[in-house]
């Protein structure tokens, strides 16, 4: 979502030049793994995360893991994701739950999601990979099945797999439930990755209502030592907007 004025493969160099040590992106599947690996090694970047295949994105799919009619397709996607992850040194894969299919009871979607996550977790465990699930707000993706942090923790508990973790996106959870500080504090032992953007607008920290200096200080006090992905749309150019890192207390 950053450096979008550049072709995708050129964004790695831009990220390194801007001072980033690591990157993440949605999907690697349009590229040869060797292309991506070469960019990562050339610019000394770690790839922290990518998503499992989401289905037909252009047709509106946003994952399929809660859809019992697509479990076979989901399992093929898990193997594809693992193949890319092992080639690229990725130890976290985000599994998108998908939208609740029309006419499907939420209880059946929950059961399907748990079963599919158990399958993914078992396959990923063999490669030392964590499976992450992320609650996403239903304003940006109407009908998205997994949309609250408590729901995500219930699903993680039902999976009973040590490598299923919560991906906590501050922007999405501000829109869905607020109460950020207390929720982060309660969820932190099971958070495997975080992401950020401000709201309204989904721009960089400092452009909206979220008190990021307070949250960054809280994360330091709580001892969070994981990555935080910059999943926002820059208000202006990416490089011009990176001053927030210092102004909001997130370092240089």
CSV table of C-alpha atoms in Angstrom, one decimal:
chain,number,residue,atom,x,y,z
A,1,UNK,CA,0.0,0.0,0.0
A,2,UNK,CA,3.1,2.3,0.2
A,3,UNK,CA,5.2,3.5,-2.7
A,4,UNK,CA,2.4,2.8,-5.2
A,5,UNK,CA,3.7,5.3,-7.6
A,6,UNK,CA,6.4,2.7,-8.4
A,7,UNK,CA,6.1,-0.7,-10.1
A,8,UNK,CA,5.8,-3.4,-7.5
A,9,UNK,CA,9.2,-4.8,-7.9
A,10,UNK,CA,10.8,-1.4,-7.5
A,11,UNK,CA,9.1,-0.8,-4.2
A,12,UNK,CA,11.7,-2.9,-2.3
A,13,UNK,CA,14.5,-0.5,-3.1
A,14,UNK,CA,12.3,2.4,-2.1
A,15,UNK,CA,11.5,0.8,1.2
A,16,UNK,CA,15.1,0.2,2.0
A,17,UNK,CA,16.0,3.8,1.0
A,18,UNK,CA,13.3,5.0,3.4
A,19,UNK,CA,14.9,3.1,6.2
A,20,UNK,CA,12.7,0.0,6.5
A,21,UNK,CA,14.3,-3.3,7.5
A,22,UNK,CA,11.3,-5.4,6.6
A,23,UNK,CA,8.3,-5.4,4.3
A,24,UNK,CA,4.9,-7.1,3.9
A,25,UNK,CA,2.4,-7.3,1.0
A,26,UNK,CA,-0.9,-8.9,0.3
A,27,UNK,CA,-0.1,-11.5,-2.3
A,28,UNK,CA,3.1,-12.8,-4.0
A,29,UNK,CA,1.4,-15.2,-6.5
A,30,UNK,CA,1.6,-13.0,-9.6
A,31,UNK,CA,5.4,-13.2,-9.4
A,32,UNK,CA,8.1,-15.9,-9.6
A,33,UNK,CA,9.5,-16.6,-6.1
A,34,UNK,CA,13.0,-16.1,-7.4
A,35,UNK,CA,12.1,-12.5,-8.5
A,36,UNK,CA,10.9,-11.6,-5.0
A,37,UNK,CA,13.8,-13.4,-3.3
A,38,UNK,CA,16.3,-11.5,-5.4
A,39,UNK,CA,14.8,-8.2,-4.4
A,40,UNK,CA,14.7,-9.1,-0.8
A,41,UNK,CA,18.3,-10.2,-0.7
A,42,UNK,CA,19.6,-7.3,-2.8
A,43,UNK,CA,18.1,-4.7,-0.5
A,44,UNK,CA,18.6,-6.7,2.7
A,45,UNK,CA,14.9,-6.8,3.6
A,46,UNK,CA,13.0,-9.4,5.6
A,47,UNK,CA,9.6,-10.4,4.3
A,48,UNK,CA,7.4,-10.5,7.4
A,49,UNK,CA,4.1,-11.6,6.1
A,50,UNK,CA,1.9,-12.3,3.1
A,51,UNK,CA,-1.6,-13.7,2.7
A,52,UNK,CA,-2.9,-17.0,1.6
A,53,UNK,CA,-4.7,-17.0,-1.8
A,54,UNK,CA,-8.0,-15.1,-1.4
A,55,UNK,CA,-9.9,-16.6,-4.3
A,56,UNK,CA,-10.9,-14.3,-7.2
A,57,UNK,CA,-10.1,-10.8,-5.8
A,58,UNK,CA,-11.3,-9.0,-8.9
A,59,UNK,CA,-14.7,-10.7,-8.5
A,60,UNK,CA,-15.0,-9.6,-4.9
A,61,UNK,CA,-13.6,-12.6,-3.0
A,62,UNK,CA,-11.8,-11.7,0.2
A,63,UNK,CA,-10.8,-15.1,1.3
A,64,UNK,CA,-12.9,-18.4,1.5
A,65,UNK,CA,-12.0,-20.0,4.7
A,66,UNK,CA,-15.5,-19.7,6.2
A,67,UNK,CA,-17.2,-21.2,3.1
A,68,UNK,CA,-17.8,-25.0,3.3
A,69,UNK,CA,-18.3,-25.2,-0.4
A,70,UNK,CA,-14.7,-24.1,-1.0
A,71,UNK,CA,-12.7,-26.2,1.5
A,72,UNK,CA,-10.9,-28.1,-1.3
A,73,UNK,CA,-10.0,-24.8,-3.0
A,74,UNK,CA,-8.8,-23.5,0.3
A,75,UNK,CA,-6.5,-26.5,0.9
A,76,UNK,CA,-4.9,-26.1,-2.5
A,77,UNK,CA,-4.3,-22.4,-1.6
A,78,UNK,CA,-2.6,-23.4,1.7
A,79,UNK,CA,-0.1,-25.5,-0.1
A,80,UNK,CA,0.6,-22.7,-2.6
A,81,UNK,CA,1.1,-20.2,0.2
A,82,UNK,CA,3.5,-22.5,2.0
A,83,UNK,CA,5.5,-23.0,-1.1
A,84,UNK,CA,6.0,-19.3,-1.5
A,85,UNK,CA,6.6,-18.8,2.2
A,86,UNK,CA,9.3,-21.3,2.5
A,87,UNK,CA,11.0,-19.9,-0.6
A,88,UNK,CA,10.9,-16.4,0.7
A,89,UNK,CA,11.7,-17.0,4.4
A,90,UNK,CA,8.2,-16.0,5.6
A,91,UNK,CA,7.1,-17.3,9.0
A,92,UNK,CA,3.6,-15.7,9.2
A,93,UNK,CA,0.7,-16.3,6.8
A,94,UNK,CA,-2.5,-14.4,7.1
A,95,UNK,CA,-5.6,-16.5,6.4
A,96,UNK,CA,-8.5,-14.3,5.2
A,97,UNK,CA,-11.8,-15.6,6.6
A,98,UNK,CA,-13.9,-14.3,3.7
A,99,UNK,CA,-17.4,-12.9,3.5
A,100,UNK,CA,-20.3,-14.8,5.1
A,101,UNK,CA,-21.9,-16.7,2.1
A,102,UNK,CA,-25.6,-15.9,1.5
A,103,UNK,CA,-27.9,-18.3,3.3
A,104,UNK,CA,-25.2,-19.8,5.4
A,105,UNK,CA,-25.7,-19.8,9.2
A,106,UNK,CA,-22.9,-18.0,11.1
A,107,UNK,CA,-22.5,-21.1,13.3
A,108,UNK,CA,-21.7,-23.2,10.2
A,109,UNK,CA,-19.3,-20.6,8.9
A,110,UNK,CA,-17.6,-20.7,12.3
A,111,UNK,CA,-17.2,-24.4,12.2
A,112,UNK,CA,-15.9,-24.3,8.7
A,113,UNK,CA,-13.3,-21.6,9.5
A,114,UNK,CA,-12.1,-23.5,12.5
A,115,UNK,CA,-11.7,-26.7,10.5
A,116,UNK,CA,-9.9,-25.0,7.7
A,117,UNK,CA,-7.6,-23.2,10.1
A,118,UNK,CA,-6.7,-26.5,11.8
A,119,UNK,CA,-5.8,-27.9,8.5
A,120,UNK,CA,-3.7,-24.9,7.6
A,121,UNK,CA,-2.1,-24.8,11.0
A,122,UNK,CA,-1.1,-28.5,10.9
A,123,UNK,CA,0.5,-28.0,7.4
A,124,UNK,CA,2.2,-24.8,8.4
A,125,UNK,CA,3.5,-26.2,11.7
A,126,UNK,CA,5.8,-28.6,9.7
A,127,UNK,CA,7.6,-25.5,8.3
A,128,UNK,CA,7.6,-23.4,11.5
A,129,UNK,CA,5.0,-21.0,10.1
A,130,UNK,CA,2.3,-19.2,12.1
A,131,UNK,CA,-1.2,-18.8,10.8
A,132,UNK,CA,-2.7,-15.4,11.5
A,133,UNK,CA,-6.4,-14.4,11.4
A,134,UNK,CA,-7.4,-10.7,11.3
A,135,UNK,CA,-10.7,-9.1,12.2
A,136,UNK,CA,-11.5,-6.7,9.4
A,137,UNK,CA,-14.1,-3.9,9.6
A,138,UNK,CA,-17.4,-4.3,7.8
A,139,UNK,CA,-17.4,-0.8,6.5
A,140,UNK,CA,-14.5,-1.4,4.2
A,141,UNK,CA,-15.5,-5.0,3.5
A,142,UNK,CA,-19.3,-5.4,4.0
A,143,UNK,CA,-20.2,-8.9,5.0
A,144,UNK,CA,-16.7,-9.9,6.2
A,145,UNK,CA,-17.3,-12.8,8.6
A,146,UNK,CA,-14.4,-12.2,11.1
A,147,UNK,CA,-14.9,-8.6,12.4
A,148,UNK,CA,-14.2,-8.4,16.1
A,149,UNK,CA,-11.2,-9.3,18.3
A,150,UNK,CA,-13.3,-11.3,20.8
A,151,UNK,CA,-14.6,-13.4,17.9
A,152,UNK,CA,-11.1,-14.0,16.7
A,153,UNK,CA,-10.0,-15.2,20.1
A,154,UNK,CA,-12.9,-17.6,20.3
A,155,UNK,CA,-11.9,-19.0,16.9
A,156,UNK,CA,-8.3,-19.4,18.0
A,157,UNK,CA,-9.4,-21.2,21.2
A,158,UNK,CA,-11.5,-23.5,19.2
A,159,UNK,CA,-8.7,-24.3,16.8
A,160,UNK,CA,-6.5,-25.6,19.7
A,161,UNK,CA,-3.3,-25.1,17.7
A,162,UNK,CA,-0.3,-23.4,19.1
A,163,UNK,CA,0.6,-21.7,15.8
A,164,UNK,CA,-2.7,-19.9,15.2
A,165,UNK,CA,-2.4,-16.3,16.3
A,166,UNK,CA,-4.2,-12.9,16.1
A,167,UNK,CA,-3.3,-10.3,13.6
A,168,UNK,CA,-4.5,-7.1,15.2
A,169,UNK,CA,-5.1,-4.1,12.9
A,170,UNK,CA,-5.5,-0.9,14.9
A,171,UNK,CA,-7.4,0.8,12.1
A,172,UNK,CA,-9.9,-2.0,11.6
A,173,UNK,CA,-10.5,-2.4,15.4
A,174,UNK,CA,-11.0,1.3,16.0
A,175,UNK,CA,-13.7,1.3,13.4
A,176,UNK,CA,-15.4,-1.9,14.8
A,177,UNK,CA,-15.0,-1.7,18.5
A,178,UNK,CA,-12.7,1.1,19.8
A,179,UNK,CA,-11.4,0.5,23.3
A,180,UNK,CA,-8.0,0.1,21.7
A,181,UNK,CA,-5.7,0.2,24.7
A,182,UNK,CA,-7.6,-2.2,26.9
A,183,UNK,CA,-8.2,-4.6,24.0
A,184,UNK,CA,-4.5,-4.6,23.0
A,185,UNK,CA,-3.5,-5.2,26.6
A,186,UNK,CA,-5.9,-8.1,26.9
A,187,UNK,CA,-5.1,-9.7,23.6
A,188,UNK,CA,-1.3,-9.1,23.5
A,189,UNK,CA,-0.3,-12.6,24.6
A,190,UNK,CA,-2.0,-13.9,21.5
A,191,UNK,CA,-1.1,-11.2,19.0
A,192,UNK,CA,1.4,-12.4,16.4
A,193,UNK,CA,1.4,-9.3,14.2
A,194,UNK,CA,0.0,-5.8,14.2
A,195,UNK,CA,-0.9,-3.3,11.5
A,196,UNK,CA,-1.8,0.4,11.6
A,197,UNK,CA,-3.6,3.3,9.8
A,198,UNK,CA,-5.4,6.3,11.1
A,199,UNK,CA,-9.1,6.9,10.8
A,200,UNK,CA,-11.0,8.5,9.1
A,201,UNK,CA,-9.4,8.0,5.7
A,202,UNK,CA,-7.0,5.1,6.4
A,203,UNK,CA,-4.0,7.4,6.1
A,204,UNK,CA,-0.8,7.6,8.1
A,205,UNK,CA,-0.8,8.1,11.9
A,206,UNK,CA,-1.3,11.7,12.9
A,207,UNK,CA,-3.9,12.4,10.2
A,208,UNK,CA,-6.9,11.2,12.2
A,209,UNK,CA,-8.4,10.5,15.6
A,210,UNK,CA,-6.2,7.7,17.0
A,211,UNK,CA,-3.8,8.7,19.7
A,212,UNK,CA,-0.8,6.8,18.3
A,213,UNK,CA,1.9,8.3,20.6
A,214,UNK,CA,-0.1,6.9,23.5
A,215,UNK,CA,-0.5,3.5,21.9
A,216,UNK,CA,3.2,3.2,20.9
A,217,UNK,CA,4.2,4.0,24.5
A,218,UNK,CA,1.7,1.4,25.7
A,219,UNK,CA,3.2,-1.2,23.4
A,220,UNK,CA,6.7,-0.4,24.7
A,221,UNK,CA,5.5,-0.7,28.3
A,222,UNK,CA,3.8,-4.0,27.6
A,223,UNK,CA,6.9,-5.4,25.9
A,224,UNK,CA,5.5,-6.0,22.4
A,225,UNK,CA,8.5,-7.0,20.3
A,226,UNK,CA,6.8,-7.9,17.0
A,227,UNK,CA,6.4,-6.1,13.8
A,228,UNK,CA,3.8,-3.4,13.0
A,229,UNK,CA,2.9,-3.2,9.3
A,230,UNK,CA,2.1,0.2,7.7
A,231,UNK,CA,-1.1,-0.7,6.0
A,232,UNK,CA,-2.3,2.7,5.1
A,233,UNK,CA,-2.9,4.9,2.1
A,234,UNK,CA,-0.4,7.8,2.2
A,235,UNK,CA,-2.2,11.2,2.3
A,236,UNK,CA,0.4,12.6,-0.1
A,237,UNK,CA,3.5,10.7,-1.4
A,238,UNK,CA,4.8,7.8,0.7
A,239,UNK,CA,8.2,9.3,1.4
A,240,UNK,CA,6.8,12.8,2.2
A,241,UNK,CA,4.5,11.3,4.7
A,242,UNK,CA,7.0,9.2,6.7
A,243,UNK,CA,7.7,12.1,9.1
A,244,UNK,CA,5.0,10.6,11.3
A,245,UNK,CA,7.5,8.0,12.5
A,246,UNK,CA,9.4,10.5,14.5
A,247,UNK,CA,6.4,12.8,15.3
A,248,UNK,CA,4.3,10.0,16.7
A,249,UNK,CA,7.0,8.4,18.8
A,250,UNK,CA,7.7,5.4,16.6
A,251,UNK,CA,11.4,6.0,16.0
A,252,UNK,CA,13.2,6.9,12.8
